[in-house]
């Protein structure tokens, strides 16, 4: 096996890795401080579409995480960038709390569909409206296609099943902008001066976090918090670089073996 480049950057998932809703993963704040005390650059990457970046930042601050807005790269940001590039007027199938991240985007007379996690809007009438737009040729932009995610009350359906339903009904394919897309991980590194082979990704989703990062040329560490279920590490090939109990354990490994 070829020698790996020296570690220069760590990408960290948020929901399920640092916190679950309004509860921090035990020891995560202190582990982040230990990671920041090194020379590596830390960035936070998230597929969350339940809230705007500003609301997410407020949640993290309340949990006493030392994170600044410019360190967070979200799939909402990636989706907005694509909407602006395509110059389309989207029907926004996202949670109302995520709408501030699309401020200034024209949405009247929509000619595209942007879909994220929107439990309050996933009803027949609204999905049928999206279906008709797609039949008329509107592009389908999926903020991500996660199968499920972790809430305090257990696992819950993600947007993936609803995206797949629209793809199936309209015989079309969505453009996916969030994890596990290679472009998402590369965009998260933009401006850091770091290459994928100099980067480790830490997350709780074997496919979207770890598999996506490893397909982009990074190393992936899978943590057994959040949405993790037994034997998840066997669902991707190649297997995760490392599977460990939690974010603090991942940081321990980085400090002991990669720096």
Short mmCIF file of C-alpha atoms in Angstrom, two decimals:
data_model
loop_
_atom_site.label_atom_id
_atom_site.label_comp_id
_atom_site.label_asym_id
_atom_site.label_seq_id
_atom_site.Cartn_x
_atom_site.Cartn_y
_atom_site.Cartn_z
CA UNK A 1 0.00 0.00 0.00
CA UNK A 2 1.35 3.42 -0.96
CA UNK A 3 2.39 5.77 1.82
CA UNK A 4 -0.30 8.28 2.70
CA UNK A 5 0.28 12.02 2.66
CA UNK A 6 0.64 13.85 5.95
CA UNK A 7 -2.70 14.82 7.46
CA UNK A 8 -3.56 18.49 6.94
CA UNK A 9 -7.37 18.66 7.17
CA UNK A 10 -10.23 16.98 9.04
CA UNK A 11 -13.81 17.18 7.81
CA UNK A 12 -16.40 16.54 10.52
CA UNK A 13 -20.06 15.65 10.10
CA UNK A 14 -22.41 17.39 12.53
CA UNK A 15 -25.75 15.65 13.20
CA UNK A 16 -25.10 12.17 14.58
CA UNK A 17 -21.37 12.82 14.98
CA UNK A 18 -21.05 15.91 17.19
CA UNK A 19 -24.68 16.11 18.32
CA UNK A 20 -28.12 14.48 18.06
CA UNK A 21 -30.72 17.25 17.89
CA UNK A 22 -30.15 19.32 21.06
CA UNK A 23 -27.77 16.91 22.83
CA UNK A 24 -24.03 16.80 22.27
CA UNK A 25 -22.25 13.47 21.86
CA UNK A 26 -20.51 12.95 25.24
CA UNK A 27 -17.02 14.44 25.22
CA UNK A 28 -17.34 15.92 21.74
CA UNK A 29 -16.69 19.54 22.77
CA UNK A 30 -13.45 18.70 24.55
CA UNK A 31 -12.35 16.41 21.70
CA UNK A 32 -12.86 19.24 19.22
CA UNK A 33 -10.68 21.50 21.36
CA UNK A 34 -7.93 18.88 21.35
CA UNK A 35 -8.17 18.57 17.57
CA UNK A 36 -8.01 22.35 17.13
CA UNK A 37 -4.85 22.47 19.25
CA UNK A 38 -3.02 20.67 16.43
CA UNK A 39 -1.86 22.04 13.08
CA UNK A 40 -4.71 20.48 11.08
CA UNK A 41 -7.46 22.54 9.48
CA UNK A 42 -10.96 21.60 10.66
CA UNK A 43 -14.09 22.04 8.55
CA UNK A 44 -17.65 20.91 9.21
CA UNK A 45 -19.75 19.33 6.47
CA UNK A 46 -23.43 18.55 6.82
CA UNK A 47 -26.34 17.32 4.74
CA UNK A 48 -28.85 18.85 7.13
CA UNK A 49 -31.76 20.56 5.41
CA UNK A 50 -33.93 20.95 8.52
CA UNK A 51 -32.62 24.42 9.33
CA UNK A 52 -30.64 27.30 7.90
CA UNK A 53 -26.91 27.57 8.47
CA UNK A 54 -27.54 30.40 10.95
CA UNK A 55 -30.01 28.31 12.98
CA UNK A 56 -27.58 25.40 12.91
CA UNK A 57 -24.79 27.64 14.16
CA UNK A 58 -26.98 28.84 17.04
CA UNK A 59 -27.76 25.23 17.98
CA UNK A 60 -24.03 24.39 18.04
CA UNK A 61 -23.19 27.46 20.12
CA UNK A 62 -25.84 26.51 22.69
CA UNK A 63 -24.14 23.11 22.92
CA UNK A 64 -20.86 24.98 23.58
CA UNK A 65 -19.11 24.01 20.36
CA UNK A 66 -16.52 26.55 19.22
CA UNK A 67 -17.45 26.73 15.53
CA UNK A 68 -17.66 29.73 13.21
CA UNK A 69 -20.05 30.12 10.28
CA UNK A 70 -17.31 30.16 7.64
CA UNK A 71 -16.12 26.72 8.82
CA UNK A 72 -19.46 25.06 7.95
CA UNK A 73 -20.25 23.81 4.44
CA UNK A 74 -23.82 22.61 4.02
CA UNK A 75 -25.71 20.83 1.28
CA UNK A 76 -28.13 23.80 1.34
CA UNK A 77 -25.25 26.04 0.28
CA UNK A 78 -24.34 23.61 -2.50
CA UNK A 79 -27.98 23.49 -3.66
CA UNK A 80 -28.29 27.28 -3.75
CA UNK A 81 -25.05 27.50 -5.74
CA UNK A 82 -26.45 25.05 -8.31
CA UNK A 83 -29.79 26.89 -8.55
CA UNK A 84 -27.92 30.12 -9.25
CA UNK A 85 -25.70 28.43 -11.84
CA UNK A 86 -28.71 26.94 -13.64
CA UNK A 87 -30.68 30.20 -13.30
CA UNK A 88 -33.90 28.34 -12.48
CA UNK A 89 -36.91 29.20 -10.30
CA UNK A 90 -37.22 26.31 -7.84
CA UNK A 91 -40.18 24.80 -6.09
CA UNK A 92 -38.50 24.49 -2.69
CA UNK A 93 -39.47 21.24 -0.97
CA UNK A 94 -37.49 22.04 2.17
CA UNK A 95 -38.29 22.68 5.82
CA UNK A 96 -39.48 26.24 6.44
CA UNK A 97 -36.48 26.76 8.76
CA UNK A 98 -34.14 26.17 5.80
CA UNK A 99 -35.73 28.89 3.62
CA UNK A 100 -33.40 31.70 4.81
CA UNK A 101 -30.55 29.98 2.95
CA UNK A 102 -32.48 30.59 -0.29
CA UNK A 103 -33.26 34.25 0.40
CA UNK A 104 -33.30 36.25 -2.83
CA UNK A 105 -33.95 33.22 -5.05
CA UNK A 106 -36.95 33.69 -7.35
CA UNK A 107 -39.52 30.94 -6.69
CA UNK A 108 -42.69 32.19 -8.43
CA UNK A 109 -43.81 30.18 -11.48
CA UNK A 110 -41.29 27.43 -10.69
CA UNK A 111 -39.46 25.55 -13.44
CA UNK A 112 -37.33 23.29 -11.20
CA UNK A 113 -37.80 21.16 -8.08
CA UNK A 114 -35.37 21.31 -5.15
CA UNK A 115 -36.04 18.66 -2.51
CA UNK A 116 -34.54 18.23 0.95
CA UNK A 117 -35.92 16.94 4.23
CA UNK A 118 -39.37 18.48 4.57
CA UNK A 119 -41.63 16.28 6.73
CA UNK A 120 -44.37 18.92 6.95
CA UNK A 121 -44.53 19.17 3.14
CA UNK A 122 -44.27 15.51 2.17
CA UNK A 123 -47.97 15.08 1.46
CA UNK A 124 -49.73 13.86 -1.67
CA UNK A 125 -50.82 17.27 -2.97
CA UNK A 126 -47.37 18.88 -2.80
CA UNK A 127 -45.50 15.83 -4.07
CA UNK A 128 -47.99 15.61 -6.94
CA UNK A 129 -47.30 19.26 -7.80
CA UNK A 130 -43.59 18.44 -7.96
CA UNK A 131 -44.38 15.35 -10.05
CA UNK A 132 -46.24 17.45 -12.64
CA UNK A 133 -43.42 19.99 -12.89
CA UNK A 134 -40.94 17.18 -13.51
CA UNK A 135 -43.18 15.65 -16.18
CA UNK A 136 -43.11 19.03 -17.93
CA UNK A 137 -39.33 18.88 -18.07
CA UNK A 138 -38.29 20.67 -14.87
CA UNK A 139 -34.95 19.45 -13.46
CA UNK A 140 -34.95 17.62 -10.11
CA UNK A 141 -32.28 18.79 -7.66
CA UNK A 142 -31.88 16.64 -4.55
CA UNK A 143 -30.08 18.33 -1.67
CA UNK A 144 -29.14 14.80 -0.65
CA UNK A 145 -30.58 11.28 -0.78
CA UNK A 146 -30.00 9.98 2.75
CA UNK A 147 -32.18 6.98 3.50
CA UNK A 148 -32.69 7.90 7.15
CA UNK A 149 -31.28 9.93 10.03
CA UNK A 150 -31.23 9.82 13.83
CA UNK A 151 -33.66 11.78 16.03
CA UNK A 152 -34.09 11.64 19.79
CA UNK A 153 -37.07 9.32 19.34
CA UNK A 154 -35.22 6.97 16.97
CA UNK A 155 -34.43 6.64 13.27
CA UNK A 156 -36.57 8.59 10.81
CA UNK A 157 -37.01 8.63 7.03
CA UNK A 158 -34.67 10.97 5.18
CA UNK A 159 -35.38 12.68 1.85
CA UNK A 160 -33.89 9.81 -0.18
CA UNK A 161 -37.08 7.71 -0.37
CA UNK A 162 -39.09 10.72 -1.57
CA UNK A 163 -36.47 11.69 -4.16
CA UNK A 164 -36.45 8.11 -5.41
CA UNK A 165 -40.26 8.08 -5.62
CA UNK A 166 -40.22 11.19 -7.84
CA UNK A 167 -37.42 9.72 -9.98
CA UNK A 168 -39.39 6.50 -10.40
CA UNK A 169 -42.69 8.20 -11.22
CA UNK A 170 -41.18 10.57 -13.80
CA UNK A 171 -38.48 8.30 -15.24
CA UNK A 172 -35.83 10.92 -14.50
CA UNK A 173 -32.66 11.19 -12.40
CA UNK A 174 -32.03 13.81 -9.75
CA UNK A 175 -28.89 15.90 -9.61
CA UNK A 176 -27.62 15.24 -6.07
CA UNK A 177 -25.53 18.01 -4.52
CA UNK A 178 -24.81 16.88 -0.95
CA UNK A 179 -22.86 13.97 0.48
CA UNK A 180 -21.86 11.44 -0.87
CA UNK A 181 -21.18 13.36 -4.09
CA UNK A 182 -17.47 13.81 -4.84
CA UNK A 183 -18.01 17.44 -5.83
CA UNK A 184 -19.45 18.21 -2.37
CA UNK A 185 -16.32 17.02 -0.58
CA UNK A 186 -14.01 18.82 -3.00
CA UNK A 187 -16.01 22.04 -2.64
CA UNK A 188 -15.77 21.74 1.16
CA UNK A 189 -11.97 21.71 0.81
CA UNK A 190 -11.88 24.67 -1.58
CA UNK A 191 -9.84 27.52 -0.14
CA UNK A 192 -8.09 25.35 2.46
CA UNK A 193 -5.06 24.57 0.33
CA UNK A 194 -5.48 20.91 1.28
CA UNK A 195 -5.78 17.93 -1.06
CA UNK A 196 -8.18 14.98 -0.58
CA UNK A 197 -5.31 12.59 0.19
CA UNK A 198 -4.30 14.93 3.04
CA UNK A 199 -7.80 14.80 4.54
CA UNK A 200 -9.78 12.59 6.94
CA UNK A 201 -13.59 12.63 7.13
CA UNK A 202 -15.37 11.67 10.38
CA UNK A 203 -19.07 10.76 10.26
CA UNK A 204 -21.86 8.41 11.34
CA UNK A 205 -23.17 7.53 7.86
CA UNK A 206 -21.19 4.71 6.24
CA UNK A 207 -22.32 5.55 2.70
CA UNK A 208 -22.73 9.31 2.65
CA UNK A 209 -19.92 10.34 5.01
CA UNK A 210 -17.31 7.61 4.79
CA UNK A 211 -17.99 6.05 1.40
CA UNK A 212 -18.39 9.45 -0.24
CA UNK A 213 -15.19 10.81 1.30
CA UNK A 214 -13.18 7.72 0.36
CA UNK A 215 -14.48 7.91 -3.22
CA UNK A 216 -13.15 11.50 -3.26
CA UNK A 217 -9.70 10.28 -2.24
CA UNK A 218 -9.91 10.90 1.52
CA UNK A 219 -9.69 8.56 4.48
CA UNK A 220 -12.99 7.92 6.26
CA UNK A 221 -13.61 7.29 9.95
CA UNK A 222 -17.02 5.81 10.86
CA UNK A 223 -18.33 6.53 14.36
CA UNK A 224 -20.88 4.32 16.14
CA UNK A 225 -23.15 7.19 17.19
CA UNK A 226 -26.13 8.81 15.46
CA UNK A 227 -27.57 6.66 12.70
CA UNK A 228 -24.89 3.95 12.93
CA UNK A 229 -26.22 0.40 13.07
CA UNK A 230 -24.29 -2.81 13.66
CA UNK A 231 -22.29 -3.99 10.63
CA UNK A 232 -22.72 -0.70 8.72
CA UNK A 233 -18.97 -0.83 8.04
CA UNK A 234 -19.57 -3.91 5.87
CA UNK A 235 -21.91 -2.00 3.52
CA UNK A 236 -19.20 -0.14 1.63
CA UNK A 237 -16.15 -1.21 -0.36
CA UNK A 238 -13.46 -0.30 0.41
CA UNK A 239 -14.26 -0.55 4.13
CA UNK A 240 -13.80 2.51 6.34
CA UNK A 241 -10.21 3.41 7.15
CA UNK A 242 -11.33 3.13 10.79
CA UNK A 243 -14.52 2.35 12.73
CA UNK A 244 -14.61 3.57 16.33
CA UNK A 245 -17.05 4.31 19.14
CA UNK A 246 -17.45 8.08 18.86
CA UNK A 247 -15.95 11.39 17.76
CA UNK A 248 -13.65 11.61 20.82
CA UNK A 249 -12.24 8.17 19.95
CA UNK A 250 -11.71 9.28 16.35
CA UNK A 251 -9.78 12.33 17.59
CA UNK A 252 -7.69 10.08 19.86
CA UNK A 253 -6.72 7.98 16.85
CA UNK A 254 -5.81 11.04 14.78
CA UNK A 255 -3.65 12.48 17.54
CA UNK A 256 -1.89 9.15 18.21
CA UNK A 257 -1.45 7.78 14.67
CA UNK A 258 -1.90 10.42 11.97
CA UNK A 259 0.02 13.45 13.28
#
